[in-house]
CSV table of C-alpha atoms in Angstrom, one decimal:
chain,number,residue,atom,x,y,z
A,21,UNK,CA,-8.1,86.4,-51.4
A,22,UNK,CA,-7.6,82.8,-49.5
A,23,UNK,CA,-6.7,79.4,-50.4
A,24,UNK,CA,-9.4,77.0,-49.1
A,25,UNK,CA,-9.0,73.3,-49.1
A,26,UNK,CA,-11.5,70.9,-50.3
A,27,UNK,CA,-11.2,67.1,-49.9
A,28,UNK,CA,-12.6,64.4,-50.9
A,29,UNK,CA,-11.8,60.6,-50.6
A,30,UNK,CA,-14.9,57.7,-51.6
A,31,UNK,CA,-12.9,54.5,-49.4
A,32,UNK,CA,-12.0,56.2,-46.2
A,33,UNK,CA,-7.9,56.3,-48.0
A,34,UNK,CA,-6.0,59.0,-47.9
A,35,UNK,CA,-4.8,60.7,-51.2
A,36,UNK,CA,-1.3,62.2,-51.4
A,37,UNK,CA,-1.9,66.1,-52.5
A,38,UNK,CA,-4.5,66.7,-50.4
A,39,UNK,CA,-5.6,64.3,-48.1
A,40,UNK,CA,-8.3,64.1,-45.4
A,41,UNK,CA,-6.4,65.9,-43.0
A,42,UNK,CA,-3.9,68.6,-43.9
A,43,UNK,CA,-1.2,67.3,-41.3
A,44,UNK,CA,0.7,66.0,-44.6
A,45,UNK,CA,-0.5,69.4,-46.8
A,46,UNK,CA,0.3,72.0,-44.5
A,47,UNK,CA,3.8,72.3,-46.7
A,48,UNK,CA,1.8,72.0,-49.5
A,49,UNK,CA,-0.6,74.9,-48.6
A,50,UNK,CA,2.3,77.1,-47.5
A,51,UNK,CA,4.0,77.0,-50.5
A,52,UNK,CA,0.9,77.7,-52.9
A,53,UNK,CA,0.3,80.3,-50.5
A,54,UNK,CA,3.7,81.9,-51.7
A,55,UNK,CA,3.0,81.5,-55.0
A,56,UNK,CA,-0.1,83.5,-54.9
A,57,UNK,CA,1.0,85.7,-52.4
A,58,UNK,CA,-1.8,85.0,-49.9
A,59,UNK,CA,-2.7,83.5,-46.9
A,60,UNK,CA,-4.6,80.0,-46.0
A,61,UNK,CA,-8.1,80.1,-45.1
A,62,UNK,CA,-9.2,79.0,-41.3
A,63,UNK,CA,-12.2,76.8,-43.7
A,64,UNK,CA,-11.6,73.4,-44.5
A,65,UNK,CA,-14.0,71.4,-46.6
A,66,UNK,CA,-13.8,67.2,-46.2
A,67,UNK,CA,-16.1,64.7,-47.7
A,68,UNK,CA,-15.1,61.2,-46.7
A,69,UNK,CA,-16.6,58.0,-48.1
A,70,UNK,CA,-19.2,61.0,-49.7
A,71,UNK,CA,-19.4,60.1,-53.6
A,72,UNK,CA,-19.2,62.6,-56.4
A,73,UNK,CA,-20.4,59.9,-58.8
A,74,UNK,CA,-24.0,61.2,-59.1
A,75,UNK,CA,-23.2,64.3,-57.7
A,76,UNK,CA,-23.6,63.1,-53.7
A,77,UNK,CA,-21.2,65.4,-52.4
A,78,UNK,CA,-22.8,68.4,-54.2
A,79,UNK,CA,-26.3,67.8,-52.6
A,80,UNK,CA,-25.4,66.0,-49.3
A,81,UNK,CA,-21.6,66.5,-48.8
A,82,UNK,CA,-19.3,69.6,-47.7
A,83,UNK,CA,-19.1,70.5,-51.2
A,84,UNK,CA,-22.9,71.3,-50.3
A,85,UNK,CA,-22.1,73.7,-47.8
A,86,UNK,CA,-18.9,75.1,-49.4
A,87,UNK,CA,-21.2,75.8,-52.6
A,88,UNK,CA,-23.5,77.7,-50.5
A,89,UNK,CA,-20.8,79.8,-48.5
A,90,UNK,CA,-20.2,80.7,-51.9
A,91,UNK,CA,-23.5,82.4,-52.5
A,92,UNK,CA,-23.5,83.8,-49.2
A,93,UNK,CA,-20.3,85.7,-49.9
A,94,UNK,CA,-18.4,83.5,-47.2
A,95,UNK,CA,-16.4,82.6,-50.4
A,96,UNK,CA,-15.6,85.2,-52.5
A,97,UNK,CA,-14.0,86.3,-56.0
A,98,UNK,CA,-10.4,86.1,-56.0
A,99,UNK,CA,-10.5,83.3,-53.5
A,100,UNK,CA,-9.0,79.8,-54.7
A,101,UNK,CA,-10.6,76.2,-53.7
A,102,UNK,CA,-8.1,73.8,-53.5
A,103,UNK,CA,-8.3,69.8,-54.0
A,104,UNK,CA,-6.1,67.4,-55.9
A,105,UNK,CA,-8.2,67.4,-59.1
A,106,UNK,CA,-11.2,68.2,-60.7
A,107,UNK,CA,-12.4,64.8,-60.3
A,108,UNK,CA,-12.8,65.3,-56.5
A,109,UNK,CA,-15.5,67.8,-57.7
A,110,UNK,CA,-17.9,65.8,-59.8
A,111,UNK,CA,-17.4,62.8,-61.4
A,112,UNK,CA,-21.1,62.9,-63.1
A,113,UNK,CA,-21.8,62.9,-66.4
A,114,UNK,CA,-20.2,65.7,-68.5
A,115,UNK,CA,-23.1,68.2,-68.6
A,116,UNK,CA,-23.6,68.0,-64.9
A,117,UNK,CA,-20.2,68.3,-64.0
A,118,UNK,CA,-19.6,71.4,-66.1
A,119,UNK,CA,-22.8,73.2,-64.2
A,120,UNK,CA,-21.1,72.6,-61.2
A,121,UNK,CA,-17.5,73.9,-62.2
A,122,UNK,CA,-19.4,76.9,-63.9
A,123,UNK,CA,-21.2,77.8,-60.4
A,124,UNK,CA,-17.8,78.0,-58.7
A,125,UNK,CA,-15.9,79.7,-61.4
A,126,UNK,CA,-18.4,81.9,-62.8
A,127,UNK,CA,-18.5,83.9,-59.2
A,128,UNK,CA,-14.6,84.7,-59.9
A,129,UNK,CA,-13.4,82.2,-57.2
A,130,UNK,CA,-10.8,80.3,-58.8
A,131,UNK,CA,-9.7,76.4,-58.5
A,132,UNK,CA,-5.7,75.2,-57.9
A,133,UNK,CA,-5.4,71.5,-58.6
A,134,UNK,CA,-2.3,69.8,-56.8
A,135,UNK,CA,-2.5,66.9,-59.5
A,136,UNK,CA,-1.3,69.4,-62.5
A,137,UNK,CA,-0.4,72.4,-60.9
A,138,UNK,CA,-3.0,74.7,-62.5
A,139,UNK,CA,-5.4,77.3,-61.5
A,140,UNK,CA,-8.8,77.1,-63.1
A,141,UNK,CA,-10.2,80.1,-63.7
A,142,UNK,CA,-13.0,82.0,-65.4
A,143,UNK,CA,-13.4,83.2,-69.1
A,144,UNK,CA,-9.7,81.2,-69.6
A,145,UNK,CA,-10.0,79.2,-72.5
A,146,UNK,CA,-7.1,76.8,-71.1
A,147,UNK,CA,-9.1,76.4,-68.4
A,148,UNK,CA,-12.4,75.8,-70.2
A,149,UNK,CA,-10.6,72.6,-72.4
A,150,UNK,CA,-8.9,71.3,-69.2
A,151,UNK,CA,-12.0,71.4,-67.4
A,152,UNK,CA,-13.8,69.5,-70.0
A,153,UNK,CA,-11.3,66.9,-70.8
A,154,UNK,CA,-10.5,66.6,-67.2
A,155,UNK,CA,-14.4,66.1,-66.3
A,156,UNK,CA,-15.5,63.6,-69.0
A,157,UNK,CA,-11.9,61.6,-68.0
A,158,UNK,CA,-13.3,61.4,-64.5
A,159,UNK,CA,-16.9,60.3,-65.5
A,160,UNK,CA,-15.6,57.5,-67.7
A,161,UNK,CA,-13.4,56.1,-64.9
A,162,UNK,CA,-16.4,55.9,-62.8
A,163,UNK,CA,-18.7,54.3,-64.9
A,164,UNK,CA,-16.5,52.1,-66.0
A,165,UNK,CA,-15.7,51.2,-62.1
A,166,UNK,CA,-19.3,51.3,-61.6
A,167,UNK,CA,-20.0,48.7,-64.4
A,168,UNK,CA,-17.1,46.0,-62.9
A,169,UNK,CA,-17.9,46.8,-59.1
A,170,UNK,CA,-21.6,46.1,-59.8
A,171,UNK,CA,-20.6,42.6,-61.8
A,172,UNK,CA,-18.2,41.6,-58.7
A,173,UNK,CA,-20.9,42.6,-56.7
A,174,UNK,CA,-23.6,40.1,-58.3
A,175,UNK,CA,-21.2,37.8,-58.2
A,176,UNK,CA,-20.6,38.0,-54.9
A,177,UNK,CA,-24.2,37.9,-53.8
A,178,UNK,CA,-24.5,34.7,-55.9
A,179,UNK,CA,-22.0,32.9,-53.9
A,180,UNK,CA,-23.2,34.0,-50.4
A,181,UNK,CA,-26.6,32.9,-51.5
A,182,UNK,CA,-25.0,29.7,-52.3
A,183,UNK,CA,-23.4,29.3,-49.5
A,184,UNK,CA,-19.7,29.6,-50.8
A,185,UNK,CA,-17.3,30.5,-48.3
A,186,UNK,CA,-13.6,30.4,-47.1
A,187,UNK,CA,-12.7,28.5,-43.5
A,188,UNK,CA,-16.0,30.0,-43.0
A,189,UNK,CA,-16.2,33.3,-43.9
A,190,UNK,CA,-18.3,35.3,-46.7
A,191,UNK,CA,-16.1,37.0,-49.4
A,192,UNK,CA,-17.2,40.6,-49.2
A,193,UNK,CA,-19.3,41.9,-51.7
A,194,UNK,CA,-17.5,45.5,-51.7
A,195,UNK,CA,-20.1,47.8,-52.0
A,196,UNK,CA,-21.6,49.8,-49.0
A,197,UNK,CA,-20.0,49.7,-45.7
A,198,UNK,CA,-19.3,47.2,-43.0
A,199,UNK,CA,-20.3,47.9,-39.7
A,200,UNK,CA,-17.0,48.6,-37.1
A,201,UNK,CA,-17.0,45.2,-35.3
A,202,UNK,CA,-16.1,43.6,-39.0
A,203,UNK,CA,-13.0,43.8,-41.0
A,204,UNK,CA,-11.9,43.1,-44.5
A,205,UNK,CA,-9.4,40.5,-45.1
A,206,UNK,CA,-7.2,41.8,-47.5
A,207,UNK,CA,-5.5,38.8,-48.8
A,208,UNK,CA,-8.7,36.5,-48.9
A,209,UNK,CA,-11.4,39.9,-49.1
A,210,UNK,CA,-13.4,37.6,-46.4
A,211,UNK,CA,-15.7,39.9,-44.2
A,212,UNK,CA,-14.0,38.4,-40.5
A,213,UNK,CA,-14.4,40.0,-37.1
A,214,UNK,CA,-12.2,43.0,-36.2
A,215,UNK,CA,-9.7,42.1,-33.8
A,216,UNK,CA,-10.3,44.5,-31.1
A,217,UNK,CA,-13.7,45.8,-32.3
A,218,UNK,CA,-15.6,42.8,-32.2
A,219,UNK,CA,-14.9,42.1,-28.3
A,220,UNK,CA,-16.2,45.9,-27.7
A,221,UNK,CA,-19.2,45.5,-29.9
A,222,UNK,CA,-20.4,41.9,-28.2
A,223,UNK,CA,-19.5,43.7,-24.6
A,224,UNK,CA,-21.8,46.1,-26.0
A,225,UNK,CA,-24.9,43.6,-26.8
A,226,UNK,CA,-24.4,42.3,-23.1
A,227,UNK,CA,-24.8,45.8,-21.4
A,228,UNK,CA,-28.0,45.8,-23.5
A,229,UNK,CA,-29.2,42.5,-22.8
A,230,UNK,CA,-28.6,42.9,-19.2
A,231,UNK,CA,-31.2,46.3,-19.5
A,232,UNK,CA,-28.9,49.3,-20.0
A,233,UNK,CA,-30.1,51.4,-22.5
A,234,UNK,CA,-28.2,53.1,-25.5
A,235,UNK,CA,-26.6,55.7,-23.2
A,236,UNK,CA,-24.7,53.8,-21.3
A,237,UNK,CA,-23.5,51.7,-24.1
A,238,UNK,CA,-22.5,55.0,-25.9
A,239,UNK,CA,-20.3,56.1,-22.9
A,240,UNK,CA,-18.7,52.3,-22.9
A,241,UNK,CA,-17.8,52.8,-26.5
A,242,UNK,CA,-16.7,56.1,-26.0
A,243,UNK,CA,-13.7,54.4,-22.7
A,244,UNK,CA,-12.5,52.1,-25.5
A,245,UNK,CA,-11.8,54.5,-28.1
A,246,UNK,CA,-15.1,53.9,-30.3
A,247,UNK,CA,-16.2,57.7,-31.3
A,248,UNK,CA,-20.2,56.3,-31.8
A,249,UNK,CA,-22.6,58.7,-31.2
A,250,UNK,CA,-25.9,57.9,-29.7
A,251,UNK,CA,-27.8,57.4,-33.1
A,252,UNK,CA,-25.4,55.3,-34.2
A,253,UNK,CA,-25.0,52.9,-30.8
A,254,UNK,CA,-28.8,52.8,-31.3
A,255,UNK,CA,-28.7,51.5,-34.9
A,256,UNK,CA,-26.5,48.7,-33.7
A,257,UNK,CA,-29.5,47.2,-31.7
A,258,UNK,CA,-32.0,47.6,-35.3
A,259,UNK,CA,-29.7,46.0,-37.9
A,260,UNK,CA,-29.8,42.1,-38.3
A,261,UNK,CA,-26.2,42.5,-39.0
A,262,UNK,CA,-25.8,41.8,-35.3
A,263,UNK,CA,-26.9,38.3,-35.8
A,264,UNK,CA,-25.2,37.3,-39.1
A,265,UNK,CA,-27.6,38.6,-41.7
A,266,UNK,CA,-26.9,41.3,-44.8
A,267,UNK,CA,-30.0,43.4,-46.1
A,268,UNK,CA,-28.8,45.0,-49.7
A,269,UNK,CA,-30.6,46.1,-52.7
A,270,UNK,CA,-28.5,46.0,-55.6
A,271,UNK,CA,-29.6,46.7,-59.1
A,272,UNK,CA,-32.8,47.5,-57.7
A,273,UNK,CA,-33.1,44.4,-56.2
A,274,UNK,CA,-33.6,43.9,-52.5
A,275,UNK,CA,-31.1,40.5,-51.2
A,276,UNK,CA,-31.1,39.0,-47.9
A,277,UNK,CA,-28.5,37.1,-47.5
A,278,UNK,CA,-28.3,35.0,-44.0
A,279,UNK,CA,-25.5,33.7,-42.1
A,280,UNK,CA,-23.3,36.2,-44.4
A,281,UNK,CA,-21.6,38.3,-41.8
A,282,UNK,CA,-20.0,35.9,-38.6
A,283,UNK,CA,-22.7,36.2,-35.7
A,284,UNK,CA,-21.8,38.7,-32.5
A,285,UNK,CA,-24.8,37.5,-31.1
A,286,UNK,CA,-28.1,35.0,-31.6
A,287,UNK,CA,-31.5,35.4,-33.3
A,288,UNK,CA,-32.5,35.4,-30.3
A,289,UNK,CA,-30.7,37.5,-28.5
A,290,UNK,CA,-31.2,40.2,-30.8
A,291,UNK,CA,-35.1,39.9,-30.5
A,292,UNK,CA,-34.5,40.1,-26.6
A,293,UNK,CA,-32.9,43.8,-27.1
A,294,UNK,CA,-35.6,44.6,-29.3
A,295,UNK,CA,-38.1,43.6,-26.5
């Protein structure tokens, strides 16, 4: 019998309770470790910016691999998974969040929520009806954030295609990510460039323009604190991002919206790299 952590955060934020690090649980941990009379397990399960909406996490995530330590015995009855709610677990509709719950709990590992303070556990009907109201809560809070993030969102794309901007600057359209040279303005949510990132990233272009190849740039990124691996120092040089311009499909739609992200480099420039 363990306590093993799971976390899960969808914007990168951390969540008091249980938080993308345990450097602010460890007190946490130790004391639910007391009140079980066990010890905390050396596994630790994170899924950042990874989304339990439509179940994300469960196929692609950590919650992937914690699912199957489970059914390789790694995870065992008695043990206890916790995370700060169940929402952190699925978020899908009710159904498919219950199947989920049930293939934990079913194998006699247990789940401690920090939220609440209880310990879900099988063939508990307290459980059961916390489970379910706490699921379907969860589900309704998403779609209903899904539903106003998509309007912002198509309004957004409206005005970028219109050319509306502020000193200069597209308002962010707040769905997917922006790439680390770019920032979000908080106070105007314009997408600027990143005060120290965007010097690195366009000293970056110029190592490629001037022949050196991804590697090189890597190991630059890597002396000024940028922890890019090769893959992604490579996908730099492919995305028309670098030049100003957003590919996004939304609602099933495919937009292109030009001049939308401030330029780190020219058109032309970025078909020179290509070359």
């Amino acid at each position: 019998m363990a306590l093993i952590p799971y976390a899960r955060v969808s914007s990168g934020k951390q969540i008091n309770g249980l938080s993308m690090s345990l450097q602010n649980d460890s007190c946490l941990l130790d004391n639910l470790a007391t009140q079980y009379k066990t010890t905390i397990s050396p596994l630790f399960y994170q899924d950042a910016g990874v989304s339990s909406f439509k179940g994300k996490n469960a196929k692609d995530g950590e919650l992937s691999k914690l699912l199957s330590d489970i059914d390789n015995g790694l995870i065992s009855a008695g043990d206890i998974i916790v995370m700060r709610s169940l929402d952190r677990l699925s978020r899908q509709k009710l159904t498919a969040s219950e199947v989920l719950y049930n293939r934990i709990i079913s194998t006699g590992v247990c789940i401690h929520t920090t939220i609440n303070n209880h310990l879900y556990k099988a063939d508990d009907p307290m459980s059961s009806i916390l489970a379910t109201l706490a699921l379907k809560t969860a589900n309704e809070e998403s779609a209903k954030k899904s539903h106003l993030t998509n309007r912002y969102a198509s309004h957004r794309i409206q005005q970028a295609k219109n050319g509306d901007k502020l000193d200069g600057f597209s308002y962010d359209i707040a769905i997917g990510r922006h790439h680390f040279w770019l920032v979000i303005d908080k106070a105007t949510k314009t997408v600027r460039p990143h005060p120290d990132n965007w010097n690195h990233a366009r000293h970056m272009i110029d190592l490629a323009l001037n022949g050196h190849g991804v590697t090189v740039v890597m190991r630059y990124a890597h002396s000024v604190g940028l922890p890019l691996s090769y893959s992604a120092c490579a996908k730099m040089f492919n995305s028309r991002a670098v030049y100003g311009t957003l590919e996004i499909t939304h609602s099933n739609e495919q937009h292109v919206l030009t001049n939308y992200y401030p330029a780190l480099c020219t058109e032309a420039e970025y078909f020179q790299i290509r070359a």
